[in-house]
Backbone as a chain_set.jsonl record, in Angstrom:
{"seq": "XXXXXXXXXXXXXXXXXXXXXXXXXXXXXXXXXXXXXXXXXXXXXXXXXXXXXXXXXXXXXXXXXXXXXXXXXXXXXXXXXXXX", "coords": {"N": [[9.349, 2.179, 17.641], [8.642, 4.689, 18.555], [8.454, 4.192, 21.321], [11.064, 3.468, 21.867], [12.325, 5.952, 21.459], [11.135, 7.409, 23.529], [12.293, 6.281, 25.813], [14.935, 6.689, 25.385], [16.549, 4.988, 23.802], [18.386, 4.342, 21.037], [19.398, 2.303, 19.417], [19.476, -1.279, 19.679], [21.81, -2.004, 21.594], [22.736, -2.958, 23.974], [22.532, -5.798, 26.171], [19.309, -6.75, 27.093], [17.983, -4.432, 26.242], [15.968, -4.875, 24.202], [14.038, -6.184, 25.736], [13.367, -4.264, 27.63], [12.206, -2.306, 26.028], [10.034, -3.821, 25.05], [8.597, -4.192, 27.431], [7.806, -1.554, 27.993], [6.244, -1.14, 25.751], [4.154, -2.908, 26.291], [2.998, -1.598, 28.474], [2.153, 0.749, 27.213], [0.314, -0.348, 25.415], [-1.642, -1.272, 27.173], [-2.57, 1.159, 28.188], [-3.607, 2.317, 25.853], [-5.685, 0.518, 25.317], [-7.35, 1.003, 27.502], [-8.027, 3.636, 26.916], [-9.382, 3.274, 24.507], [-11.571, 1.829, 25.436], [-12.783, 3.804, 26.949], [-13.517, 5.617, 24.968], [-15.405, 4.011, 23.691], [-17.378, 3.823, 25.683], [-18.199, 6.475, 25.678], [-19.396, 6.658, 23.27], [-17.839, 7.55, 21.149], [-17.009, 7.217, 18.147], [-15.048, 7.929, 16.241], [-12.732, 8.43, 17.817], [-12.495, 5.91, 18.942], [-11.977, 4.237, 16.717], [-9.594, 5.363, 15.74], [-7.874, 4.941, 17.946], [-8.017, 2.17, 18.103], [-6.739, 1.497, 15.714], [-4.145, 2.29, 16.374], [-3.615, 0.471, 18.399], [-3.624, -1.957, 17.012], [-1.426, -1.543, 15.292], [0.626, -1.299, 17.182], [0.525, -3.829, 18.421], [1.362, -5.37, 16.258], [3.996, -4.455, 15.923], [4.984, -5.293, 18.377], [4.881, -8.043, 18.057], [6.806, -8.487, 16.074], [9.056, -7.653, 17.478], [9.128, -9.538, 19.573], [9.571, -11.852, 18.083], [12.16, -11.262, 17.218], [13.494, -11.156, 19.684], [13.145, -13.801, 20.589], [14.57, -15.128, 18.6], [17.022, -14.184, 19.088], [18.133, -12.056, 17.797], [18.811, -8.788, 16.399], [17.02, -7.955, 14.56], [14.691, -6.498, 14.644], [15.367, -3.798, 14.879], [16.293, -3.052, 12.318], [13.963, -3.508, 10.85], [12.136, -1.732, 12.021], [13.425, 0.701, 11.56], [13.481, 0.848, 8.771], [10.837, 1.068, 8.235], [10.143, 3.634, 8.769]], "CA": [[10.244, 3.289, 17.406], [8.209, 5.747, 19.49], [8.814, 3.8, 22.686], [12.534, 3.568, 21.952], [12.628, 7.363, 21.622], [10.697, 7.844, 24.861], [13.214, 5.84, 26.852], [16.287, 7.091, 25.018], [17.333, 3.921, 23.167], [18.385, 4.485, 19.578], [19.672, 0.984, 18.835], [19.583, -2.33, 20.669], [23.238, -2.252, 21.696], [23.015, -3.591, 25.259], [21.62, -6.892, 26.528], [18.153, -6.289, 27.856], [17.283, -3.314, 25.587], [14.712, -5.295, 23.592], [13.067, -6.514, 26.797], [12.941, -2.994, 28.227], [11.29, -1.704, 25.049], [8.833, -4.635, 25.066], [7.87, -3.873, 28.679], [7.19, -0.245, 27.802], [5.196, -1.316, 24.742], [3.015, -3.529, 26.984], [2.357, -0.536, 29.26], [1.457, 1.63, 26.26], [-0.827, -1.09, 24.899], [-2.67, -1.267, 28.228], [-3.131, 2.52, 28.216], [-4.425, 2.489, 24.655], [-6.905, -0.252, 25.437], [-8.211, 1.732, 28.425], [-8.519, 4.797, 26.185], [-10.373, 2.772, 23.548], [-12.778, 1.483, 26.211], [-13.425, 5.09, 27.334], [-14.187, 6.1, 23.742], [-16.577, 3.18, 23.485], [-18.355, 4.252, 26.675], [-18.68, 7.802, 25.297], [-19.898, 6.58, 21.893], [-16.946, 8.344, 20.3], [-16.589, 6.271, 17.123], [-13.804, 8.389, 15.627], [-11.654, 8.17, 18.769], [-12.392, 4.458, 19.106], [-11.339, 3.677, 15.525], [-8.211, 5.867, 15.703], [-7.147, 4.249, 18.982], [-7.96, 0.775, 17.717], [-5.689, 1.411, 14.711], [-2.87, 2.366, 17.096], [-3.477, -0.794, 19.107], [-3.278, -2.966, 15.999], [-0.061, -1.282, 14.843], [1.528, -1.631, 18.297], [0.557, -5.281, 18.551], [2.182, -5.9, 15.166], [5.367, -4.139, 16.26], [5.355, -6.15, 19.495], [5.079, -9.396, 17.506], [8.107, -8.467, 15.407], [10.073, -7.554, 18.508], [9.16, -10.836, 20.251], [10.261, -12.764, 17.166], [13.591, -10.948, 17.288], [14.005, -11.568, 21.012], [13.198, -15.258, 20.586], [15.594, -15.558, 17.677], [18.308, -13.695, 19.563], [18.668, -11.131, 16.798], [18.371, -7.397, 16.49], [16.323, -7.71, 13.318], [13.628, -5.536, 14.851], [15.899, -2.469, 14.633], [16.281, -2.814, 10.879], [12.595, -3.459, 10.4], [11.527, -0.493, 12.516], [14.07, 1.836, 10.906], [13.094, 0.895, 7.373], [9.4, 1.41, 8.129], [9.951, 5.094, 8.937]], "C": [[9.911, 4.411, 18.405], [8.625, 5.429, 20.916], [10.312, 3.886, 22.865], [12.953, 5.023, 22.165], [12.291, 7.838, 23.03], [11.677, 7.45, 25.948], [14.68, 6.074, 26.511], [17.156, 6.009, 24.439], [17.232, 4.115, 21.659], [18.546, 3.149, 18.875], [19.713, -0.018, 19.986], [21.054, -2.723, 20.767], [23.606, -2.965, 23.013], [22.046, -4.752, 25.486], [20.466, -6.339, 27.366], [17.391, -5.129, 27.2], [15.979, -3.768, 24.96], [13.628, -5.598, 24.635], [12.538, -5.269, 27.467], [11.91, -2.335, 27.309], [9.977, -2.491, 25.033], [7.964, -4.34, 26.299], [7.136, -2.542, 28.54], [6.05, -0.306, 26.775], [3.961, -1.945, 25.374], [2.254, -2.486, 27.78], [1.556, 0.391, 28.339], [0.224, 0.939, 25.692], [-1.97, -1.088, 25.92], [-3.345, 0.101, 28.287], [-4.042, 2.751, 27.029], [-5.734, 1.716, 24.75], [-7.889, 0.402, 26.433], [-8.826, 2.947, 27.725], [-9.589, 4.37, 25.19], [-11.665, 2.452, 24.257], [-13.53, 2.764, 26.61], [-14.151, 5.676, 26.114], [-15.462, 5.309, 23.47], [-17.697, 3.585, 24.45], [-19.007, 5.579, 26.309], [-19.307, 7.823, 23.918], [-19.108, 7.476, 20.942], [-16.331, 7.393, 19.266], [-15.249, 6.666, 16.517], [-12.605, 8.089, 16.545], [-11.405, 6.681, 18.925], [-11.609, 3.866, 17.941], [-9.86, 4.094, 15.462], [-7.362, 5.116, 16.728], [-6.992, 2.768, 18.67], [-6.868, 0.552, 16.654], [-4.301, 1.447, 15.362], [-2.585, 1.06, 17.815], [-3.013, -1.883, 18.15], [-1.809, -2.779, 15.58], [0.954, -1.661, 15.95], [1.646, -3.122, 18.515], [1.384, -5.919, 17.451], [3.652, -5.647, 15.449], [5.874, -5.048, 17.405], [5.633, -7.576, 19.001], [6.437, -9.51, 16.824], [9.228, -8.453, 16.443], [10.219, -8.901, 19.248], [9.866, -11.858, 19.37], [11.772, -12.541, 17.204], [14.217, -11.369, 18.596], [14.177, -13.08, 21.043], [14.299, -15.809, 19.691], [16.984, -15.097, 18.113], [18.954, -12.74, 18.582], [18.192, -9.722, 17.083], [17.663, -6.992, 15.227], [15.227, -6.691, 13.447], [14.115, -4.123, 14.515], [15.833, -2.124, 13.154], [14.869, -2.683, 10.365], [11.946, -2.135, 10.792], [12.113, 0.708, 11.793], [13.603, 1.953, 9.464], [11.638, 1.279, 7.215], [9.175, 2.91, 8.233], [10.659, 5.856, 7.909]], "O": [[10.805, 4.998, 19.015], [9.097, 6.308, 21.637], [10.785, 4.332, 23.91], [13.844, 5.296, 22.969], [13.059, 8.575, 23.648], [11.875, 8.198, 26.905], [15.566, 5.693, 27.277], [18.38, 6.077, 24.555], [16.147, 4.062, 21.079], [17.904, 2.895, 17.855], [19.958, 0.357, 21.133], [21.495, -3.663, 20.104], [24.701, -3.517, 23.124], [20.894, -4.706, 25.056], [20.686, -5.526, 28.264], [16.248, -4.871, 27.577], [14.957, -3.111, 25.159], [12.452, -5.299, 24.429], [11.366, -5.223, 27.84], [10.869, -1.864, 27.768], [8.906, -1.885, 25.006], [6.74, -4.254, 26.199], [5.973, -2.426, 28.928], [5.035, 0.377, 26.91], [2.838, -1.567, 25.039], [1.023, -2.472, 27.779], [0.426, 0.766, 28.65], [-0.81, 1.581, 25.506], [-3.133, -0.92, 25.554], [-4.566, 0.184, 28.423], [-5.126, 3.315, 27.174], [-6.777, 2.203, 24.313], [-9.103, 0.359, 26.232], [-10.004, 3.249, 27.917], [-10.605, 5.051, 25.051], [-12.745, 2.76, 23.752], [-14.761, 2.796, 26.607], [-15.272, 6.172, 26.233], [-16.478, 5.876, 23.066], [-18.855, 3.675, 24.042], [-20.187, 5.802, 26.578], [-19.71, 8.882, 23.437], [-19.676, 8.084, 20.035], [-15.258, 6.833, 19.491], [-14.396, 5.804, 16.304], [-11.59, 7.559, 16.093], [-10.262, 6.238, 19.029], [-10.682, 3.083, 18.148], [-8.989, 3.275, 15.168], [-6.248, 4.698, 16.415], [-5.946, 2.179, 18.944], [-6.161, -0.455, 16.689], [-3.395, 0.723, 14.949], [-1.446, 0.594, 17.839], [-2.099, -2.644, 18.467], [-1.047, -3.744, 15.523], [1.994, -2.26, 15.677], [2.738, -3.632, 18.767], [2.051, -6.924, 17.695], [4.479, -6.534, 15.237], [7.018, -5.502, 17.401], [6.546, -8.233, 19.501], [7.134, -10.512, 16.979], [10.227, -9.159, 16.299], [11.339, -9.337, 19.512], [10.674, -12.647, 19.861], [12.557, -13.489, 17.221], [15.337, -11.879, 18.622], [15.216, -13.587, 21.466], [14.891, -16.844, 19.996], [17.995, -15.554, 17.58], [20.179, -12.622, 18.535], [17.294, -9.497, 17.894], [17.688, -5.821, 14.847], [14.855, -6.066, 12.454], [13.37, -3.334, 13.934], [15.375, -1.045, 12.777], [14.598, -1.828, 9.522], [11.283, -1.497, 9.975], [11.384, 1.638, 11.447], [13.354, 3.06, 8.987], [11.243, 1.769, 6.157], [8.125, 3.407, 7.827], [10.604, 7.086, 7.903]]}, "num_chains": 1, "name": "protein.A"}
């Protein structure tokens, strides 16, 4: 949902929207993992745990999106909307 807002997509109405969102989610995941590694290096347990929670949540959202892409459905939109 956050990534969709960042790139200005409210609904998956055009072909390719889910793939664009997935690509941005992968970038965000990479950034979060780098941030988590930095927290680990600094022995910042609170930052590490908080970032790890974000990583887990993002990975779960990515899995739902991939399932929707593979199934050729926009089920992800309904799932993401109902979660908020």
